[in-house]
Short mmCIF file of C-alpha atoms in Angstrom, two decimals:
data_model
loop_
_atom_site.label_atom_id
_atom_site.label_comp_id
_atom_site.label_asym_id
_atom_site.label_seq_id
_atom_site.Cartn_x
_atom_site.Cartn_y
_atom_site.Cartn_z
CA MET A 21 26.37 -0.45 21.38
CA ILE A 22 23.34 -0.37 18.71
CA ARG A 23 22.09 -3.68 17.80
CA ALA A 24 21.20 -3.81 14.14
CA LEU A 25 19.33 -6.04 11.94
CA VAL A 26 20.36 -6.02 8.24
CA ILE A 27 17.76 -6.94 5.54
CA ASP A 28 18.45 -7.08 1.76
CA ASP A 29 17.80 -9.99 -0.96
CA SER A 30 21.70 -9.40 -2.25
CA ALA A 31 24.11 -11.17 -0.23
CA TYR A 32 27.02 -8.31 -0.98
CA ASN A 33 24.59 -5.64 -0.21
CA ARG A 34 24.18 -7.84 3.38
CA VAL A 35 27.94 -8.25 3.92
CA THR A 36 28.55 -4.85 3.21
CA LEU A 37 25.90 -3.14 5.04
CA SER A 38 27.22 -5.22 8.12
CA ARG A 39 30.85 -4.69 7.82
CA MET A 40 30.25 -0.62 7.28
CA LEU A 41 28.08 -0.34 10.20
CA GLU A 42 29.87 -2.24 12.58
CA ALA A 43 33.42 -0.48 11.39
CA SER A 44 31.63 2.40 13.42
CA GLY A 45 32.79 1.09 16.67
CA GLU A 46 28.78 2.30 17.25
CA VAL A 47 26.65 -0.58 16.05
CA THR A 48 27.09 -4.73 16.29
CA VAL A 49 24.74 -6.25 13.62
CA VAL A 50 22.98 -9.24 15.42
CA ALA A 51 21.41 -10.48 12.23
CA THR A 52 20.94 -10.57 8.79
CA ALA A 53 18.12 -11.60 6.50
CA VAL A 54 17.25 -12.13 3.23
CA ASP A 55 13.90 -11.28 2.72
CA GLY A 56 10.93 -9.71 5.01
CA GLU A 57 9.82 -13.22 5.84
CA ASP A 58 13.10 -14.09 7.39
CA GLY A 59 13.20 -10.65 8.78
CA ILE A 60 10.33 -10.98 10.87
CA LYS A 61 11.84 -14.00 12.44
CA GLN A 62 14.92 -12.57 13.29
CA THR A 63 13.34 -9.41 14.58
CA VAL A 64 11.31 -11.88 17.09
CA ARG A 65 14.76 -13.20 17.88
CA HIS A 66 16.90 -10.70 18.41
CA ARG A 67 14.72 -7.52 19.24
CA PRO A 68 16.96 -5.24 17.41
CA GLU A 69 17.30 -1.62 17.97
CA VAL A 70 17.57 -0.30 14.52
CA ILE A 71 17.12 -1.78 11.33
CA THR A 72 18.18 -1.17 7.42
CA LEU A 73 15.58 -2.52 4.97
CA ASP A 74 15.72 -3.08 1.34
CA LEU A 75 12.37 -2.54 -0.05
CA GLU A 76 12.37 -4.79 -3.03
CA MET A 77 12.41 -8.12 -2.29
CA PRO A 78 11.14 -11.19 -3.21
CA ARG A 79 7.94 -13.08 -1.07
CA ILE A 80 7.45 -10.36 1.84
CA ASP A 81 8.86 -7.17 0.81
CA GLY A 82 9.98 -4.12 2.47
CA PHE A 83 6.08 -2.69 2.60
CA ALA A 84 4.36 -5.93 4.10
CA PHE A 85 7.55 -6.38 6.68
CA LEU A 86 6.81 -2.49 7.77
CA ARG A 87 3.32 -3.05 8.46
CA TRP A 88 4.01 -5.96 10.48
CA LEU A 89 6.84 -4.28 12.23
CA MET A 90 4.77 -1.70 13.49
CA ALA A 91 1.83 -3.59 14.15
CA ASN A 92 4.25 -6.20 16.27
CA HIS A 93 7.59 -4.45 17.51
CA PRO A 94 7.66 -0.99 16.50
CA THR A 95 11.42 -0.20 15.78
CA PRO A 96 13.14 2.60 13.90
CA VAL A 97 14.04 1.35 10.00
CA ILE A 98 15.96 2.90 7.69
CA ALA A 99 15.11 2.08 4.23
CA VAL A 100 17.86 1.08 2.00
CA SER A 101 16.39 1.94 -1.47
CA SER A 102 17.52 1.54 -5.22
CA ARG A 103 16.91 4.41 -7.61
CA ALA A 104 14.83 2.58 -9.44
CA SER A 105 12.42 2.81 -6.23
CA ASP A 106 13.53 6.26 -5.50
CA ARG A 107 9.33 7.30 -5.46
CA SER A 108 8.48 4.27 -3.08
CA VAL A 109 10.64 5.67 -0.15
CA PHE A 110 7.76 8.10 0.78
CA LYS A 111 5.66 4.96 0.85
CA ALA A 112 7.89 3.23 3.22
CA LEU A 113 8.30 6.79 5.57
CA GLU A 114 4.45 6.53 5.63
CA LEU A 115 4.69 2.79 6.56
CA GLY A 116 6.58 3.69 9.71
CA ALA A 117 10.34 3.83 8.33
CA THR A 118 12.27 7.07 10.04
CA ASP A 119 14.80 7.93 7.46
CA PHE A 120 16.09 6.76 3.96
CA ILE A 121 19.33 6.44 1.69
CA ALA A 122 19.38 5.81 -1.63
CA LYS A 123 21.98 2.95 -2.90
CA PRO A 124 24.23 4.61 -5.54
CA GLY A 125 24.42 2.50 -8.74
CA GLY A 126 21.08 0.35 -8.23
CA ARG A 127 20.25 -2.46 -6.24
CA VAL A 128 23.68 -4.24 -5.94
CA SER A 129 26.34 -1.53 -5.93
CA LEU A 130 30.40 -2.13 -5.71
CA ARG A 131 29.65 1.76 -4.50
CA LEU A 132 27.92 1.17 -1.66
CA GLU A 133 30.60 2.10 0.59
CA GLU A 134 29.96 5.54 -0.68
CA ILE A 135 26.66 5.80 2.04
CA GLN A 136 28.56 5.05 4.97
CA ALA A 137 28.96 8.32 7.06
CA ASP A 138 25.36 8.68 6.27
CA LEU A 139 23.75 5.43 7.01
CA ILE A 140 25.77 5.69 10.25
CA ALA A 141 24.80 8.88 11.41
CA LYS A 142 20.83 7.70 10.68
CA VAL A 143 21.21 4.67 12.67
CA ARG A 144 22.68 6.82 15.60
CA SER A 145 20.09 9.13 15.29
CA ALA A 146 17.43 5.91 15.94
CA ARG A 147 18.46 6.49 19.29
CA GLU A 148 16.21 9.39 19.27
CA VAL A 149 12.91 8.29 17.72
CA SER A 150 9.97 7.99 20.00
CA LEU A 151 8.35 4.44 19.78
CA LYS A 152 5.03 5.23 20.72
CA ASN A 153 4.76 8.46 17.87
CA LEU A 154 6.57 6.59 15.46
CA SER A 155 3.57 3.18 15.61
CA ARG A 156 0.89 5.65 15.97
CA ARG A 157 1.90 7.98 13.33
CA ALA A 158 2.46 4.69 11.13
CA THR A 159 -1.55 3.64 12.30
CA GLU A 160 -2.67 7.07 11.42
CA SER A 161 -1.13 6.92 7.77
CA ALA A 162 -3.11 3.38 7.08
CA VAL A 163 -6.14 5.74 7.26
CA PRO A 164 -6.15 8.27 4.35
CA ALA A 165 -6.30 11.70 5.42
CA SER A 166 -9.60 13.48 4.30
CA GLN A 167 -8.36 16.59 1.81
CA GLU A 168 -10.19 19.97 2.89
CA SER A 169 -11.95 21.97 0.37
CA ALA A 170 -9.99 23.51 -2.27
CA SER A 171 -11.72 27.06 -1.81
CA ALA A 172 -8.74 29.29 -0.38
CA THR A 173 -9.08 30.89 3.42
CA ARG A 174 -7.94 34.78 3.29
CA SER A 175 -5.53 35.59 5.43
CA ALA A 176 -6.03 37.95 7.70
CA ASN A 177 -2.50 39.21 8.87
CA VAL A 178 -0.04 36.62 7.71
CA ASP A 179 1.55 36.92 4.26
CA LEU A 180 3.61 33.73 4.24
CA ILE A 181 4.26 30.72 6.41
CA VAL A 182 7.85 28.85 6.54
CA ILE A 183 8.11 24.99 7.70
CA GLY A 184 11.32 23.56 8.73
CA ALA A 185 11.69 19.65 8.97
CA SER A 186 14.24 16.78 9.25
CA THR A 187 13.90 13.28 10.28
CA GLY A 188 9.91 12.15 10.43
CA GLY A 189 9.06 15.32 8.13
CA PRO A 190 7.60 14.08 5.12
CA PRO A 191 4.83 12.26 6.46
CA ALA A 192 4.21 14.96 8.84
CA LEU A 193 4.14 17.38 5.88
CA GLN A 194 1.74 15.37 3.96
CA MET A 195 -0.50 15.07 6.10
CA ILE A 196 -0.38 18.85 7.12
CA PHE A 197 -1.34 19.41 3.31
CA GLN A 198 -3.63 16.81 3.09
CA ARG A 199 -5.70 18.26 6.19
CA THR A 200 -5.35 21.83 5.88
CA SER A 201 -7.90 23.81 3.86
CA VAL A 202 -6.20 26.00 1.20
CA LEU A 203 -4.83 29.00 2.65
CA ASP A 204 -4.52 32.42 0.70
CA VAL A 205 -0.79 32.65 1.65
CA PRO A 206 2.50 30.78 -0.20
CA PHE A 207 4.21 28.25 1.97
CA VAL A 208 7.77 27.25 1.99
CA VAL A 209 9.23 23.82 3.18
CA ALA A 210 12.91 23.55 3.99
CA GLN A 211 12.85 19.43 4.47
CA HIS A 212 16.24 18.01 4.79
CA MET A 213 16.46 15.56 2.02
CA PRO A 214 18.86 14.80 -0.66
CA PRO A 215 18.86 16.10 -4.56
CA THR A 216 15.75 14.61 -6.72
CA PHE A 217 13.97 13.37 -3.66
CA THR A 218 12.66 16.79 -3.10
CA ARG A 219 11.10 16.80 -6.37
CA LEU A 220 9.22 13.57 -6.22
CA PHE A 221 8.28 14.45 -2.88
CA ALA A 222 6.94 17.70 -4.33
CA GLU A 223 5.13 15.53 -7.16
CA ARG A 224 3.68 13.38 -4.03
CA VAL A 225 2.24 16.09 -2.15
CA ASP A 226 1.03 17.74 -5.02
CA LYS A 227 -1.20 14.63 -6.12
CA LEU A 228 -2.18 14.05 -2.43
CA SER A 229 -3.44 17.33 -1.40
CA SER A 230 -5.56 20.38 -2.60
CA TYR A 231 -2.48 22.38 -2.68
CA ARG A 232 -0.23 23.22 -5.75
CA VAL A 233 3.16 21.71 -4.46
CA LEU A 234 6.57 22.11 -6.46
CA GLU A 235 10.17 22.03 -6.02
CA GLY A 236 11.33 25.84 -5.92
CA ARG A 237 13.00 27.16 -8.58
CA ASP A 238 15.61 30.43 -8.28
CA GLY A 239 13.71 33.72 -9.32
CA GLU A 240 10.20 31.72 -9.02
CA VAL A 241 7.75 34.48 -7.83
CA LEU A 242 5.35 33.19 -4.44
CA GLU A 243 2.01 32.46 -5.34
CA ALA A 244 -0.71 32.15 -2.47
CA GLY A 245 -2.20 28.61 -2.17
CA SER A 246 1.04 27.09 -3.51
CA VAL A 247 3.68 24.93 -1.16
CA TYR A 248 7.19 25.65 -2.70
CA ILE A 249 9.84 22.42 -1.49
CA ALA A 250 13.15 23.48 -0.84
CA PRO A 251 15.37 21.77 -3.55
CA GLY A 252 17.82 18.87 -1.61
CA GLY A 253 21.64 19.98 -1.64
CA MET A 254 20.60 23.62 -2.38
CA GLN A 255 19.97 26.96 -0.25
CA THR A 256 16.75 28.52 -0.46
CA GLU A 257 15.80 32.19 0.77
CA VAL A 258 13.05 34.55 -0.03
CA VAL A 259 13.37 37.98 -0.79
CA THR A 260 11.10 40.66 -2.33
CA ILE A 261 11.32 41.87 -5.46
CA ASP A 262 9.06 44.52 -6.85
CA GLY A 263 6.58 43.84 -4.06
CA LYS A 264 6.68 40.13 -4.49
CA PHE A 265 7.97 37.19 -2.71
CA THR A 266 10.81 35.67 -4.67
CA LEU A 267 12.55 32.75 -4.14
CA ARG A 268 16.52 32.96 -4.46
CA VAL A 269 18.05 29.38 -4.55
CA SER A 270 21.92 28.89 -4.50
CA GLU A 271 24.11 26.69 -4.25
CA SER A 272 25.27 25.65 -0.59
CA LEU A 273 28.99 26.83 0.77
CA PRO A 274 31.36 24.37 1.53
CA GLY A 275 30.63 24.95 5.67
CA ASP A 276 26.90 24.27 5.35
CA LEU A 277 26.16 21.81 7.73
CA TYR A 278 22.36 21.53 6.24
CA SER A 279 21.21 22.00 2.51
CA PRO A 280 18.48 23.15 2.55
CA SER A 281 19.32 25.01 5.98
CA VAL A 282 15.81 25.94 7.82
CA ASN A 283 17.79 28.63 9.59
CA ARG A 284 18.74 30.44 6.07
CA LEU A 285 15.17 30.45 5.08
CA PHE A 286 13.68 31.15 8.43
CA GLU A 287 15.76 34.26 8.47
CA SER A 288 15.38 35.54 4.92
CA ALA A 289 11.57 35.13 5.44
CA ALA A 290 11.63 37.15 8.66
CA VAL A 291 13.38 40.35 6.26
CA ALA A 292 11.01 39.88 3.36
CA SER A 293 7.61 39.71 5.30
CA ALA A 294 8.76 42.35 7.33
CA GLY A 295 7.17 39.90 10.35
CA ARG A 296 3.81 39.22 8.56
CA LEU A 297 4.57 35.68 8.21
CA ILE A 298 4.37 32.07 10.59
CA ALA A 299 7.31 29.77 11.22
CA LEU A 300 6.67 25.99 12.12
CA VAL A 301 9.53 23.68 13.45
CA LEU A 302 8.59 19.89 13.05
CA THR A 303 10.06 16.51 14.02
CA GLY A 304 13.86 16.29 13.37
CA MET A 305 17.50 15.63 14.98
CA GLY A 306 19.73 18.79 15.82
CA ASP A 307 18.51 22.33 15.94
CA ASP A 308 18.28 23.82 12.76
CA GLY A 309 15.86 26.57 12.84
CA ALA A 310 16.17 27.56 16.37
CA GLN A 311 18.66 30.24 15.44
CA ALA A 312 16.33 32.05 13.24
CA LEU A 313 13.44 32.36 15.66
CA ALA A 314 14.53 35.23 17.57
CA GLY A 315 14.78 37.39 14.79
CA ILE A 316 11.37 36.58 13.82
CA ARG A 317 9.85 36.84 16.93
CA GLN A 318 11.75 40.30 16.87
CA SER A 319 10.33 41.81 13.12
CA GLY A 320 6.62 40.39 14.87
CA GLY A 321 6.05 37.03 13.25
CA ARG A 322 4.27 34.02 14.93
CA THR A 323 6.67 30.74 15.74
CA ILE A 324 5.29 27.24 16.19
CA ALA A 325 6.83 24.11 17.16
CA GLU A 326 5.44 20.37 17.06
CA SER A 327 4.55 19.12 21.01
CA GLU A 328 6.96 16.18 22.01
CA SER A 329 3.58 14.10 22.34
CA SER A 330 3.48 13.67 18.38
CA ALA A 331 7.35 14.09 17.14
CA ILE A 332 8.90 11.06 15.83
CA ILE A 333 12.37 12.81 16.95
CA PHE A 334 12.38 15.86 19.05
CA GLY A 335 15.63 17.20 18.70
CA MET A 336 14.71 20.41 16.15
CA PRO A 337 11.36 21.18 18.36
CA ARG A 338 13.09 21.17 21.72
CA GLU A 339 15.94 23.45 20.37
CA ALA A 340 13.73 25.98 19.46
CA ILE A 341 11.57 25.54 22.55
CA ARG A 342 15.03 26.08 24.46
CA THR A 343 15.27 29.50 22.73
CA GLY A 344 12.24 31.04 24.47
CA MET A 345 11.23 32.30 21.18
CA VAL A 346 8.30 29.75 20.54
CA ASP A 347 4.66 30.79 20.75
CA GLU A 348 2.96 28.06 21.01
CA ILE A 349 3.84 24.42 21.02
CA VAL A 350 1.28 22.15 18.80
CA PRO A 351 0.50 18.42 18.37
CA LEU A 352 0.71 17.59 14.58
CA ASP A 353 -2.61 16.75 14.43
CA GLU A 354 -3.99 20.20 15.89
CA ILE A 355 -1.43 22.28 13.50
CA PRO A 356 -3.90 22.30 10.34
CA GLU A 357 -6.63 23.90 12.08
CA TYR A 358 -4.20 26.32 14.27
CA LEU A 359 -2.92 27.30 11.13
CA ARG A 360 -6.27 28.15 9.80
CA LYS A 361 -7.07 29.93 12.89
CA LEU A 362 -3.84 32.19 12.67
CA CYS A 363 -4.60 32.72 9.10
CA ALA A 364 -8.19 33.96 9.88
CA GLY A 365 -6.98 36.13 12.42
CA CYS A 366 -8.30 34.38 15.54
#
């Protein structure tokens, strides 16, 4: 059984979330807390294996709680956020939350049970979290990342870079784009994330990095030095139209496991770029992206997986490596310089 702590200032939310978790038969709620101060007490007393955390609370809020938690008792945290604080979830992820879920209908929601399946899946994935990497990542995020010069580095043999990520991905992606000098190629990113949040994430990274970052749109021509975030709930592919890389954004099919799908993005990019691309698999649960690596390698593309030494959840990189189709395994903090060298033809 997974030992969980539920922190929320709404009594209704605490009762409902606890009931939802225990109904899975895999989780036991060892305690609940009414705010961050109470959450600290219950964490010390019960040492939960996973915590669900409201962000907007009196006295000590979710952000202050996260700072304390990562410094004292690193624990996987799922931020359960109201729609009013959509943008706040990215700050929570920076501070060490491993994932997030939006409450349907507001802070106190009678529709809370709609998130039950997603909540249980994310709690289950907490078992895969590297607490050492989680604590280190949260500590590093407290120090502002230095932004590289906006002058573009010309690419000698790379026309396109595609990236796939899931749990733990947003802070990793933010760090990469803050610390990578602007490369003269377009990036397309498939980050497993719900609709709306991909746009908010793009806006955040656009402000914090020297790159132009935006949510991708169907028919959009890709520009060098820009980053396109695949829209949540949709499928994004890269095609060549009149000799130019162009995004194709379409509705997901009923059988699609991931929306956006890293495999769909990678497979299309390999064809569109005729192998002049880099594909990077970052932290996350599952195996999305692994299937497409063989086609990328066969077309002449370069494949990279994040190292276990830095991944919050090593699932996606591990499955990619198991295919035997990964050229390099690179820790997160070395990826910016590694991409620059590849694009410079080193």
